[in-house]
Every structure is written in structure tokens, then in C-alpha cells.
mmCIF file with all atom_site columns, C-alpha atoms in Angstrom:
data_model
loop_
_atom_site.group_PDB
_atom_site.id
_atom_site.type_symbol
_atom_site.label_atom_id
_atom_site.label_alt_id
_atom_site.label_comp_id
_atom_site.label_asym_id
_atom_site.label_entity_id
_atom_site.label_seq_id
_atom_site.pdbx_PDB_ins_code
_atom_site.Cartn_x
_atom_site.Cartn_y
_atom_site.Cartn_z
_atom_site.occupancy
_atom_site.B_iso_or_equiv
_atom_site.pdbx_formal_charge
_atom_site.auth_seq_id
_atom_site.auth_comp_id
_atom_site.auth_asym_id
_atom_site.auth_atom_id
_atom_site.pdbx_PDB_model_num
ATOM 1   C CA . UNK X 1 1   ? 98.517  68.837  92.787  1.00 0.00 ? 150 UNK X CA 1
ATOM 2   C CA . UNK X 1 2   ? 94.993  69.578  95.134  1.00 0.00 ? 151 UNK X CA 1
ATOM 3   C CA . UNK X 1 3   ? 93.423  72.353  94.159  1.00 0.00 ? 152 UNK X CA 1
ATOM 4   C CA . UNK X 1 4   ? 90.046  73.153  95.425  1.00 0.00 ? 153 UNK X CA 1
ATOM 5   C CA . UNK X 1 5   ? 88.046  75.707  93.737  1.00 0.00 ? 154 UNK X CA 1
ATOM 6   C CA . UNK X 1 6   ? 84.726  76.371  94.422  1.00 0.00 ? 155 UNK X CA 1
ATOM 7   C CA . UNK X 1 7   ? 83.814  79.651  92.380  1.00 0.00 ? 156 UNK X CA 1
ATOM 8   C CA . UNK X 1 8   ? 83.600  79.068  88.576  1.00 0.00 ? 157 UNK X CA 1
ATOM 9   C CA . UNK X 1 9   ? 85.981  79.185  86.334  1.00 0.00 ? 158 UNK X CA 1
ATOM 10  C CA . UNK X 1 10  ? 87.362  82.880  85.229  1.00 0.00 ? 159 UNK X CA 1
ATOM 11  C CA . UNK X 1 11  ? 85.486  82.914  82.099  1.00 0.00 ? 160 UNK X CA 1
ATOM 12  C CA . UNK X 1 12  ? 82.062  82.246  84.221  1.00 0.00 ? 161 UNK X CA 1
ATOM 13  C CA . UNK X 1 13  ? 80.573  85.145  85.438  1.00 0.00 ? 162 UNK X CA 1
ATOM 14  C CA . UNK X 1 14  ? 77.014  84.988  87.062  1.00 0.00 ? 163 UNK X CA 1
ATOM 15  C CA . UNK X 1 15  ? 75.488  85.784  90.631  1.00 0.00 ? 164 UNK X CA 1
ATOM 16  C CA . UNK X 1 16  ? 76.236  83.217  93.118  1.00 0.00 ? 165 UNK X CA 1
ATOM 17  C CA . UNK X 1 17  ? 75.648  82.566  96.863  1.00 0.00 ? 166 UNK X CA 1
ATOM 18  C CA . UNK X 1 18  ? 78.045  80.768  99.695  1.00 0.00 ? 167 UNK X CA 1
ATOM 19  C CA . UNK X 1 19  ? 77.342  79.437  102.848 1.00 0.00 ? 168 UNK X CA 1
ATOM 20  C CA . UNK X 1 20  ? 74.218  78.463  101.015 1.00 0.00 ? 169 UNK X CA 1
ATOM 21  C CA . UNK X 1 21  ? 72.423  75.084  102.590 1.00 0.00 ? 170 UNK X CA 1
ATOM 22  C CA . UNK X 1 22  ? 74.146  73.639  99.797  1.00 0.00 ? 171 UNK X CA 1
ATOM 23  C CA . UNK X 1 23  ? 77.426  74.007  100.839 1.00 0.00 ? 172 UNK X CA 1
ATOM 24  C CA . UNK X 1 24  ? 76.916  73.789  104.504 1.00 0.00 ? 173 UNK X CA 1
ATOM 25  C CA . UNK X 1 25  ? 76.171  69.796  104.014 1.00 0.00 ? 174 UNK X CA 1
ATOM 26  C CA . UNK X 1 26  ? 78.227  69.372  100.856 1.00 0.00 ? 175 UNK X CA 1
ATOM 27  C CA . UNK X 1 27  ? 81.570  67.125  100.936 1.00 0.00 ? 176 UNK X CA 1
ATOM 28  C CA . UNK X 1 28  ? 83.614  68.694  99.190  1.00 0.00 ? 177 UNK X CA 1
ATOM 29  C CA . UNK X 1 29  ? 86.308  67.258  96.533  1.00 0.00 ? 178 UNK X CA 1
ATOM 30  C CA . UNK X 1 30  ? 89.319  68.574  95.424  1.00 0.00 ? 179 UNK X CA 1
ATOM 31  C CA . UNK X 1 31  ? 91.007  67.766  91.807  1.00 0.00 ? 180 UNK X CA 1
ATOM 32  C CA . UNK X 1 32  ? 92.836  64.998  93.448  1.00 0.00 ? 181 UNK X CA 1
ATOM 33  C CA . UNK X 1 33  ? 89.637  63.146  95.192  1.00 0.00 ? 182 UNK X CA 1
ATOM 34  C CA . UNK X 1 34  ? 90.696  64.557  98.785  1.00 0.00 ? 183 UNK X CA 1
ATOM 35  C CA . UNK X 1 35  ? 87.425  65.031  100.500 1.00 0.00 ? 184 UNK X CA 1
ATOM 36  C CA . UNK X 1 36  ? 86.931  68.129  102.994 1.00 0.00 ? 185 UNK X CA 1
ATOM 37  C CA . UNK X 1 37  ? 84.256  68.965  105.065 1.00 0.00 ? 186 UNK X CA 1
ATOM 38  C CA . UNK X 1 38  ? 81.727  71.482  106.157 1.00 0.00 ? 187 UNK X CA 1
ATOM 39  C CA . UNK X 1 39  ? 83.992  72.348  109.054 1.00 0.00 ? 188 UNK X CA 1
ATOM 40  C CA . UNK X 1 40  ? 87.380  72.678  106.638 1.00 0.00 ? 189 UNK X CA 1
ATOM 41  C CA . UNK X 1 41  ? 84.925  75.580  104.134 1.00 0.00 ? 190 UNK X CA 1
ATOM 42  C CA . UNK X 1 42  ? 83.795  77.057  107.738 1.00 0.00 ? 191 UNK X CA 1
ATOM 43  C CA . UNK X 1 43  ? 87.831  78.107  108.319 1.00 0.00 ? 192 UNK X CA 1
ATOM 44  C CA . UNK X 1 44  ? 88.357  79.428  105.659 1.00 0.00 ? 193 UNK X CA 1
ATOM 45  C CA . UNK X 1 45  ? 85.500  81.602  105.350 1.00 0.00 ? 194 UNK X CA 1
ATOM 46  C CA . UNK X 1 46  ? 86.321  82.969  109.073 1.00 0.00 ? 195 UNK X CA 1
ATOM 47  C CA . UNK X 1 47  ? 89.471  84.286  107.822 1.00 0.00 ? 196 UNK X CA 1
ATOM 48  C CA . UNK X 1 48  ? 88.338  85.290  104.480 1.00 0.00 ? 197 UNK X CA 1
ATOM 49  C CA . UNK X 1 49  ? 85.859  87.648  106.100 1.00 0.00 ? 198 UNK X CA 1
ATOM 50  C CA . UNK X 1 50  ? 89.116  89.004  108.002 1.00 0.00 ? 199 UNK X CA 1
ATOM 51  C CA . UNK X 1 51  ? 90.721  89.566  104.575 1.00 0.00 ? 200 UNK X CA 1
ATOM 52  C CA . UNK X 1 52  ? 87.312  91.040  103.151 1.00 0.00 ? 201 UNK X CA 1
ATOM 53  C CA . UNK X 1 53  ? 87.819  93.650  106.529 1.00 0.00 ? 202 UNK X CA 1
ATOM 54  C CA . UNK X 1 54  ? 91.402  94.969  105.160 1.00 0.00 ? 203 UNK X CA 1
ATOM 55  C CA . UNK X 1 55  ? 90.144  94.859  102.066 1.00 0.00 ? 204 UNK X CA 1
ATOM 56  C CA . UNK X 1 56  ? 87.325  97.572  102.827 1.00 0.00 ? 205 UNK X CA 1
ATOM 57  C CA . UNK X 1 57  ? 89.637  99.658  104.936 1.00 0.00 ? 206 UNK X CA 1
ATOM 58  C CA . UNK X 1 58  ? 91.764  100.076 101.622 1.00 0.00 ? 207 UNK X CA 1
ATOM 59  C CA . UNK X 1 59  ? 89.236  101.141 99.951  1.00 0.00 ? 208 UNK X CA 1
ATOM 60  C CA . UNK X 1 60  ? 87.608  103.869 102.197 1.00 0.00 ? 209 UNK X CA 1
ATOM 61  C CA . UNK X 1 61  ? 91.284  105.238 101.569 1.00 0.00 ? 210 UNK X CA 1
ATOM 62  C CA . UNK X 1 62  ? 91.007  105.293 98.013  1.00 0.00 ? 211 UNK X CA 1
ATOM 63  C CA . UNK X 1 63  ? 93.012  102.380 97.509  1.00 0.00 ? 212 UNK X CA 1
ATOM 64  C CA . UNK X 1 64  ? 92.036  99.021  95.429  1.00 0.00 ? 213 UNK X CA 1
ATOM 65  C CA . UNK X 1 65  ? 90.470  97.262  98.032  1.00 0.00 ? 214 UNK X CA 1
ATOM 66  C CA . UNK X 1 66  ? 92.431  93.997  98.491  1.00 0.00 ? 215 UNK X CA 1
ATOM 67  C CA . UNK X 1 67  ? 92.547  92.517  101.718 1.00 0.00 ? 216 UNK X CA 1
ATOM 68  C CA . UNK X 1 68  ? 95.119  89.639  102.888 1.00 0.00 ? 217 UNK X CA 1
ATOM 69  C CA . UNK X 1 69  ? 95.464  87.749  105.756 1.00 0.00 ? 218 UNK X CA 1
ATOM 70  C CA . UNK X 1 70  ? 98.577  85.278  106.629 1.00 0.00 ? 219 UNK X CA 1
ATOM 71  C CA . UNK X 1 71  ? 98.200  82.397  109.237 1.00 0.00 ? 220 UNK X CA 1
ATOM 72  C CA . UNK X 1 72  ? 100.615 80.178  110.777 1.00 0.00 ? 221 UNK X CA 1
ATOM 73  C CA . UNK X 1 73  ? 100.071 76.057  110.741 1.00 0.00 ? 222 UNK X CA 1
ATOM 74  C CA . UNK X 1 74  ? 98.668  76.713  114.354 1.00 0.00 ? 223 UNK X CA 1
ATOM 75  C CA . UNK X 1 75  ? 96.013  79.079  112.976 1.00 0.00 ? 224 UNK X CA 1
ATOM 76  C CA . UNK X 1 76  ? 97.309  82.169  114.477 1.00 0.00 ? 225 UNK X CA 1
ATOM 77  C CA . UNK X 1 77  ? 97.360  85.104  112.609 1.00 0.00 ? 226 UNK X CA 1
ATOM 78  C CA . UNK X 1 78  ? 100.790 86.509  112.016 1.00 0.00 ? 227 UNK X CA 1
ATOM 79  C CA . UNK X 1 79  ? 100.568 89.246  109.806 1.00 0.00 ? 228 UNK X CA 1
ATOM 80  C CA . UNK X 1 80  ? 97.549  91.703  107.632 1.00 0.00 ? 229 UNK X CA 1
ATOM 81  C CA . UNK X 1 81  ? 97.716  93.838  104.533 1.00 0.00 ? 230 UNK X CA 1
ATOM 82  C CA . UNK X 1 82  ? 95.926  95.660  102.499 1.00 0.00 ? 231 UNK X CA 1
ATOM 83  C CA . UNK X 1 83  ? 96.736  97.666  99.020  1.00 0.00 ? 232 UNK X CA 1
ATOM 84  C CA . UNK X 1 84  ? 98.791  100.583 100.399 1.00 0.00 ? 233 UNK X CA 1
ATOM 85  C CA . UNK X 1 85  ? 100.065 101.837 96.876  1.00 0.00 ? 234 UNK X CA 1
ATOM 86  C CA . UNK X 1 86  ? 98.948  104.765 96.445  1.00 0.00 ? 235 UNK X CA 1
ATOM 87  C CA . UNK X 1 87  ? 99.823  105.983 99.855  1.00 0.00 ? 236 UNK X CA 1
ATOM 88  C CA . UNK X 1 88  ? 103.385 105.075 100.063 1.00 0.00 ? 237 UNK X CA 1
ATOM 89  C CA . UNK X 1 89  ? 103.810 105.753 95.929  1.00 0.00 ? 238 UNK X CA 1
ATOM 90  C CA . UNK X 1 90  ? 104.976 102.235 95.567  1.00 0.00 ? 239 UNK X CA 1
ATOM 91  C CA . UNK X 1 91  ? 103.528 100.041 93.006  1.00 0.00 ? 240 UNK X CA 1
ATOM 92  C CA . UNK X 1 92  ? 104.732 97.016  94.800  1.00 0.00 ? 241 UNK X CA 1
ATOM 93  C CA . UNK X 1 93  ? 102.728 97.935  98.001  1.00 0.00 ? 242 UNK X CA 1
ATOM 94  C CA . UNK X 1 94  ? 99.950  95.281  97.215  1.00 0.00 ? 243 UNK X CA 1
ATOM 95  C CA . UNK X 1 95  ? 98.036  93.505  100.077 1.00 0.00 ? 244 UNK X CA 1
ATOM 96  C CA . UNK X 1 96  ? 99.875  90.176  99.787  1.00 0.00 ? 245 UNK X CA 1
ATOM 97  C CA . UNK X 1 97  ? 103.379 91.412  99.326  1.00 0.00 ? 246 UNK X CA 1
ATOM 98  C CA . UNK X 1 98  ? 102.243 93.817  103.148 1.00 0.00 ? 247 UNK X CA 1
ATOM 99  C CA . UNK X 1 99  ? 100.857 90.883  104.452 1.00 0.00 ? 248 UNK X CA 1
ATOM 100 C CA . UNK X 1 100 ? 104.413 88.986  103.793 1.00 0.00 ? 249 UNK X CA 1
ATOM 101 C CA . UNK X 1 101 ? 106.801 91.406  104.453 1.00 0.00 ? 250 UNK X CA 1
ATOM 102 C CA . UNK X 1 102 ? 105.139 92.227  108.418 1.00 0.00 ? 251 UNK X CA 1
ATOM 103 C CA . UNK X 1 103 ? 105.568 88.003  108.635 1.00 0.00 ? 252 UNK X CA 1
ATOM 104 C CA . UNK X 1 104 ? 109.023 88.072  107.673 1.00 0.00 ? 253 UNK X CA 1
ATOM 105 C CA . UNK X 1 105 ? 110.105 90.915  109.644 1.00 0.00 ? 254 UNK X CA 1
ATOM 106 C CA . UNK X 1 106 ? 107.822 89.463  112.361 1.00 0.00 ? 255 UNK X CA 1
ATOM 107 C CA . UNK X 1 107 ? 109.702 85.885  112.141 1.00 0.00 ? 256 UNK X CA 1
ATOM 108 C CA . UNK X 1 108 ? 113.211 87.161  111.151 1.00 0.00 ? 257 UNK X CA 1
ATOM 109 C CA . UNK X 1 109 ? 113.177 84.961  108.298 1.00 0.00 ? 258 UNK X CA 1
ATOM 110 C CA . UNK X 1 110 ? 112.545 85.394  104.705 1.00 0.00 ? 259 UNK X CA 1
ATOM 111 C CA . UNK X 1 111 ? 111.220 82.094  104.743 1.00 0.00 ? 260 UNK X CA 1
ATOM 112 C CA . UNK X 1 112 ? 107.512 81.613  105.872 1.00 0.00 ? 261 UNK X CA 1
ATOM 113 C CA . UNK X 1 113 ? 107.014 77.813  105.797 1.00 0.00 ? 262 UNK X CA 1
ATOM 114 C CA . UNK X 1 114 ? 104.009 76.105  106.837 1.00 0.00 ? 263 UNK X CA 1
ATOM 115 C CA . UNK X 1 115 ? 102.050 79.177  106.401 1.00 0.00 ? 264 UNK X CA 1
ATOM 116 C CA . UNK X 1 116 ? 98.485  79.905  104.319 1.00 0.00 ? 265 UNK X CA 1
ATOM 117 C CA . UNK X 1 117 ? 98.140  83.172  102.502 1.00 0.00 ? 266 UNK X CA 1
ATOM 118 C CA . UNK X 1 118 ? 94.219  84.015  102.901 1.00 0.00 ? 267 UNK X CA 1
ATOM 119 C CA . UNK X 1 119 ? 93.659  87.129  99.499  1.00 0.00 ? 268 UNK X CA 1
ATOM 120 C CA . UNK X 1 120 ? 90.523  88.651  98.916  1.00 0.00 ? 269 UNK X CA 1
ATOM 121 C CA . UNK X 1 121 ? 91.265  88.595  95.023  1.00 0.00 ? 270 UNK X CA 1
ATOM 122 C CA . UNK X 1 122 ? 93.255  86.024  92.574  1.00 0.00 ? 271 UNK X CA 1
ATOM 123 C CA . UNK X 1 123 ? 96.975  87.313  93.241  1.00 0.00 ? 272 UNK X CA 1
ATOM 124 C CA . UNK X 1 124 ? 98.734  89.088  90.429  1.00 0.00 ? 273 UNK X CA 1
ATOM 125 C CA . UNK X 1 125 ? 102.410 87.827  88.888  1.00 0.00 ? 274 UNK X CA 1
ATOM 126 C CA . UNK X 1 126 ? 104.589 90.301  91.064  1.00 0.00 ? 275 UNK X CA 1
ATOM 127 C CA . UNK X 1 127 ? 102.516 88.641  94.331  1.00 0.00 ? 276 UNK X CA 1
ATOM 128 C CA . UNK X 1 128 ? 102.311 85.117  92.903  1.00 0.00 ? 277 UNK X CA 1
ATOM 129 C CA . UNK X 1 129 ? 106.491 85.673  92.879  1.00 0.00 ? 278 UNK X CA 1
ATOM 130 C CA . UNK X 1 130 ? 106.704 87.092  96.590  1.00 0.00 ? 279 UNK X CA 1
ATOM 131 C CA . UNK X 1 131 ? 104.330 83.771  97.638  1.00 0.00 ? 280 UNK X CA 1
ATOM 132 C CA . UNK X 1 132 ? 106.785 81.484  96.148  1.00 0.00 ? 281 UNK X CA 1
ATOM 133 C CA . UNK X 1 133 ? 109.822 83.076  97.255  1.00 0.00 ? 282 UNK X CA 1
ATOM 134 C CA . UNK X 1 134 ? 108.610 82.912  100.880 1.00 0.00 ? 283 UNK X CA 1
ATOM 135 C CA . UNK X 1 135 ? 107.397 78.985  100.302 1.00 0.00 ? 284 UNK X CA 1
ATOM 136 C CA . UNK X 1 136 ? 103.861 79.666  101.846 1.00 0.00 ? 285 UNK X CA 1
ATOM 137 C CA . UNK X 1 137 ? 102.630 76.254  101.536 1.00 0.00 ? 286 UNK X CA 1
ATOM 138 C CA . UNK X 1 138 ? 98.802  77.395  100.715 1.00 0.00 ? 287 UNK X CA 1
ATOM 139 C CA . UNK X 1 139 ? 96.995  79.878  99.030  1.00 0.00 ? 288 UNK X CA 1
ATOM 140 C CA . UNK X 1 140 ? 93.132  80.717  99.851  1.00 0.00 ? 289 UNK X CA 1
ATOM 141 C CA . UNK X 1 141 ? 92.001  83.453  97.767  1.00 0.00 ? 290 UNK X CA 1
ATOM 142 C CA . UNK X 1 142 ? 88.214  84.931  97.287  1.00 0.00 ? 291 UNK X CA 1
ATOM 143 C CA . UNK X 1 143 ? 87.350  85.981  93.406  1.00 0.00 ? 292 UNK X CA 1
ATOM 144 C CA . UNK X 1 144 ? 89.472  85.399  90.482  1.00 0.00 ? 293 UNK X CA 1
ATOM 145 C CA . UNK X 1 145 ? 90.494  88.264  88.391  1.00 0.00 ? 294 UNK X CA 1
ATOM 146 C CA . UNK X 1 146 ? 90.674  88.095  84.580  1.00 0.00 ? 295 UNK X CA 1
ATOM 147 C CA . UNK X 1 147 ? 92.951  90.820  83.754  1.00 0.00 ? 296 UNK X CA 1
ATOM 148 C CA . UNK X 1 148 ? 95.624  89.637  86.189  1.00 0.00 ? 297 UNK X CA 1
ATOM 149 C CA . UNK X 1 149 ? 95.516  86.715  88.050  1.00 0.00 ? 298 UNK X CA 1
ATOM 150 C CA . UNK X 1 150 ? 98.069  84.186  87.755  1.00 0.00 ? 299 UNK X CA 1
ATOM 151 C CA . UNK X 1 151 ? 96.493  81.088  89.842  1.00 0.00 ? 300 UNK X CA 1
ATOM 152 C CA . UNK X 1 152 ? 93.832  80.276  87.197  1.00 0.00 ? 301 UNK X CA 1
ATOM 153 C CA . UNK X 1 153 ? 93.213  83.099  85.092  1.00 0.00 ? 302 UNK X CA 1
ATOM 154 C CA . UNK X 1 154 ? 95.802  84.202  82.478  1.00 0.00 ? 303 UNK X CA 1
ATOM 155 C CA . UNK X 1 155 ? 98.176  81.279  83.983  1.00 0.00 ? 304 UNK X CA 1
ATOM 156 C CA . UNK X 1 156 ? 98.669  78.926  86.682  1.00 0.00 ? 305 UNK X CA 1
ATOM 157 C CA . UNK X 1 157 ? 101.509 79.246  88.869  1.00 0.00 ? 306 UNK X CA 1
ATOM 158 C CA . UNK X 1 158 ? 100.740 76.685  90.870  1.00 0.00 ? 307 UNK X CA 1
ATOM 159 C CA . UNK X 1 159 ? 100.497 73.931  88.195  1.00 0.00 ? 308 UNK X CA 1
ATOM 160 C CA . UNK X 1 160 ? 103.661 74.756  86.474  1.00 0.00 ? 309 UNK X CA 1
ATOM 161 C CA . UNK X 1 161 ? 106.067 71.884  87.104  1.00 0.00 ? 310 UNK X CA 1
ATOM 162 C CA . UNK X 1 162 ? 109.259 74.103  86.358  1.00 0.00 ? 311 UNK X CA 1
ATOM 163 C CA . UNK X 1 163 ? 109.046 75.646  89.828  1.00 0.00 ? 312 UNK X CA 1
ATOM 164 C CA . UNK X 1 164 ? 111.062 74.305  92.965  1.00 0.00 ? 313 UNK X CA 1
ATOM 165 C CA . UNK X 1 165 ? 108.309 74.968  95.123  1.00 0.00 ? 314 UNK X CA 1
ATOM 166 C CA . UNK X 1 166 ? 104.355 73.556  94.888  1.00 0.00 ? 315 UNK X CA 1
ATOM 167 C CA . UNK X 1 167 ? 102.256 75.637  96.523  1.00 0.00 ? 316 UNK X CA 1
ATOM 168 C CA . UNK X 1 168 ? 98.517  74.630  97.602  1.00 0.00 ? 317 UNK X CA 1
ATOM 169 C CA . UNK X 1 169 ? 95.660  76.268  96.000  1.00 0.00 ? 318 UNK X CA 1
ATOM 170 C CA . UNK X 1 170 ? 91.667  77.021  97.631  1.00 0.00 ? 319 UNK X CA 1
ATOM 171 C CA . UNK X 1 171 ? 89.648  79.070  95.387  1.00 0.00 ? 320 UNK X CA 1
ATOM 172 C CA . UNK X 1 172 ? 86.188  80.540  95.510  1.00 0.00 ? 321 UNK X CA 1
ATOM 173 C CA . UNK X 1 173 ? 85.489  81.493  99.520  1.00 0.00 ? 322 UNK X CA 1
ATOM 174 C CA . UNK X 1 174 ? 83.292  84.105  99.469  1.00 0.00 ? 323 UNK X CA 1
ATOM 175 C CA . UNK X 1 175 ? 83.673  84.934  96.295  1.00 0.00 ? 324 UNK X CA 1
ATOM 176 C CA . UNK X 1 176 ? 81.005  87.161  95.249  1.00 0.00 ? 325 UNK X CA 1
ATOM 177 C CA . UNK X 1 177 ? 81.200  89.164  98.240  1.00 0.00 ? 326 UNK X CA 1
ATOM 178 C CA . UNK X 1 178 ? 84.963  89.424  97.524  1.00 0.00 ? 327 UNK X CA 1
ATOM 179 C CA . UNK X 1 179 ? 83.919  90.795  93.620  1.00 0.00 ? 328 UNK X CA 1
ATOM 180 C CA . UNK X 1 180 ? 80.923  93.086  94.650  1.00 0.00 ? 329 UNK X CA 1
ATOM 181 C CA . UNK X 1 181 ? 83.972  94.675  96.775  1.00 0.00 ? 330 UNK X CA 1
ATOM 182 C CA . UNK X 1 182 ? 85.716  95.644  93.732  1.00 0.00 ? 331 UNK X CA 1
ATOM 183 C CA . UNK X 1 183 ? 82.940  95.865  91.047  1.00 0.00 ? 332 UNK X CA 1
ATOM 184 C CA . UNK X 1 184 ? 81.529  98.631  93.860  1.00 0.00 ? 333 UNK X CA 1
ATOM 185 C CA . UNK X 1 185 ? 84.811  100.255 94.113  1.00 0.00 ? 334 UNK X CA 1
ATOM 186 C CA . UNK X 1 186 ? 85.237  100.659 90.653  1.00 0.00 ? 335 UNK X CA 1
ATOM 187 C CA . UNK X 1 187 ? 81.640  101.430 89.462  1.00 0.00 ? 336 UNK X CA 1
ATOM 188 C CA . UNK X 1 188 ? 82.035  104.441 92.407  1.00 0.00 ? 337 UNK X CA 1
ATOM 189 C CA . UNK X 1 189 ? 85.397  105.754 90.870  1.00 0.00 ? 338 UNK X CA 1
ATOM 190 C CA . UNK X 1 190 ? 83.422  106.598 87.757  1.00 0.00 ? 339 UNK X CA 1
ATOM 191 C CA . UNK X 1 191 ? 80.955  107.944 89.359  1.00 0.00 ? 340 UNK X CA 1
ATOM 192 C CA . UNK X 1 192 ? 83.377  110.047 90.725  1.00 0.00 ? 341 UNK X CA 1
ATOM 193 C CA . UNK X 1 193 ? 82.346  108.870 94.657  1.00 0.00 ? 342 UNK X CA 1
ATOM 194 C CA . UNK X 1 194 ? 85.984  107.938 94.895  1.00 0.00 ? 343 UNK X CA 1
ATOM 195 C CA . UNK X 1 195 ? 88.909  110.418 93.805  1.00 0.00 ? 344 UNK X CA 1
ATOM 196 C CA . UNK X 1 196 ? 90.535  109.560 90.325  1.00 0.00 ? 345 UNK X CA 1
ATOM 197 C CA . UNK X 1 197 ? 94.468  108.853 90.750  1.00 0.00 ? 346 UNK X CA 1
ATOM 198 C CA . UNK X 1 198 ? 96.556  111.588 89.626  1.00 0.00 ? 347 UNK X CA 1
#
């Protein structure tokens, strides 16, 4: 399977810098030699930063800021969510599973084929589940996260063979940005800027 990540690996944590001069004239290859191009990273970072803007509005409510965006093969944006747990007291209420169900009811079908799932953060096993169920054909997500993330942290979904449907995965776009979003968030909470949950 093609899977192009450009952020390190979850166990490799240090400072790093996109949309550098490096990766505006880089080509690009992905695990399976596919080249892409300077104008393939430019797209995704346009609607990453459209993620990264749900993603900040969930947190100025208090919320774990997680931003997702969902696009249809013509580009077009169908759907945006962000984490809304806390507000609606449902623990399923995470920015990916938002983002799908306004697509589906948006569609009127369960089934969102030929679609790519843009995530601010490394989706968790609950989300990985919805993305499958709905066959999204591609996943773009920001950071990866280490305590949950099931596309390259403590599993990968997308590599396991068992599963009826392959999904295609872009890792890495804007990816610090995406985990000095969180890291922020979190290093606030304890500084009591944002409110503790109950």
C-alpha cells in the first residue's frame, strides 16, 4: 500500500519546519516509489490549515482541539468537525466521526466513497473504525499521537491485510503546527488558562 509520511516516525520527537525551501522543490516518494510533487504537498497543506481552523475553534471552547476536514474527489468540501465532546456529553463526538456523520447525512448515504478525510491529529481506534466503515478512500492527517493513534503509532490500520477495505494514508502536513496546537492546549489546562473537566 502508498503511504506517504513526511513527519518522523512516532517515537521521533524534535522541532521541525514545513513549507521549508526544502520541501517546496523536493519530489516526493511514497513507500511504493510513486513520486508527487510540490503542487500535490501544496493541497494538502491548503486544507490542512482548514482543519488546523476547526481545530482552534474547539479549543477556545474548552474542547481538545482537533480539527477535520472531508473533501469530495472534485475537491469540494463536503463536511467540517471539530471535538464537540464535552459539549454534547458524548465521548464519541470526536472531530472525524462530526466531520463524517454531516457527509453522510449531507449525501444520504452511509457510504462516502471517493472521499479524503483531512485530521489535524493521528485518528484514534473508535475514528479509524468510522473511516473504514464509510470507505473514505484517503486519509491526510497532521501530527501523530503516541498514546492513541492507530495509523502508525500503537498500530496500523491501514496496513492490516485482514480488512475489506484499504484505505490511503498522507502523514506529516503541517505537523508541528498541528502538535504546538495540542502541546499549547494542554500545557494551558495545567496552568489552569483552560477549565479542568468535571
Amino acid at each position: 500500500m502508498a503511504r506517504l509520511t513526511i513527519s518522523p516516525s512516532p517515537q521521533t520527537f524534535f522541532p521541525q519546519t514545513f513549507l521549508t525551501k526544502a520541501y517546496e522543490t523536493a519530489i516526493l516518494t511514497t513507500t511504493a516509489g510513486n513520486f508527487v510533487t510540490k503542487a500535490f504537498f501544496k493541497e494538502h497543506v491548503q486544507f490542512m490549515r482548514k482543519a488546523l481552523e476547526e481545530a482552534r475553534k474547539a479549543g477556545k471552547q474548552g474542547e481538545v482541539p482537533v480539527g477535520a476536514i472531508l473533501i469530495d474527489h472534485d475537491r469540494n468540501i463536503l463536511s467540517k468537525g471539530r471535538n464537540e465532546c464535552i459539549r454534547h456529553n458524548d465521548p464519541t463526538a470526536h472531530a472525524e466521526i462530526v466531520a463524517i456523520r454531516k457527509a453522510a447525512r449531507l449525501s444520504k448515504n452511509y457510504r462516502l466513497l471517493d472521499t479524503t478525510l483531512y485530521v489535524t491529529i493521528e485518528p484514534c481506534l473508535m475514528c479509524a473504525g468510522a473511516i473504514l466503515q464509510a470507505r473514505i478512500k484517503k486519509l491526510v492527517f497532521g501530527t501523530f499521537e503516541p498514546k492513541g493513534g492507530v495509523f502508525g503509532s500503537l498500530y496500523n490500520v491501514a496496513d492490516d491485510i485482514r480488512f475489506n477495505h484499504k484505505i490511503k494514508v498522507i502523514s506529516g502536513i503541517l505537523a508541528e503546527e498541528c502538535r504546538n496546537l495540542m502541546q499549547d492546549f494542554f500545557l494551558n489546562r495545567r496552568c489552569g488558562e483552560v477549565p479542568k473537566w468535571p
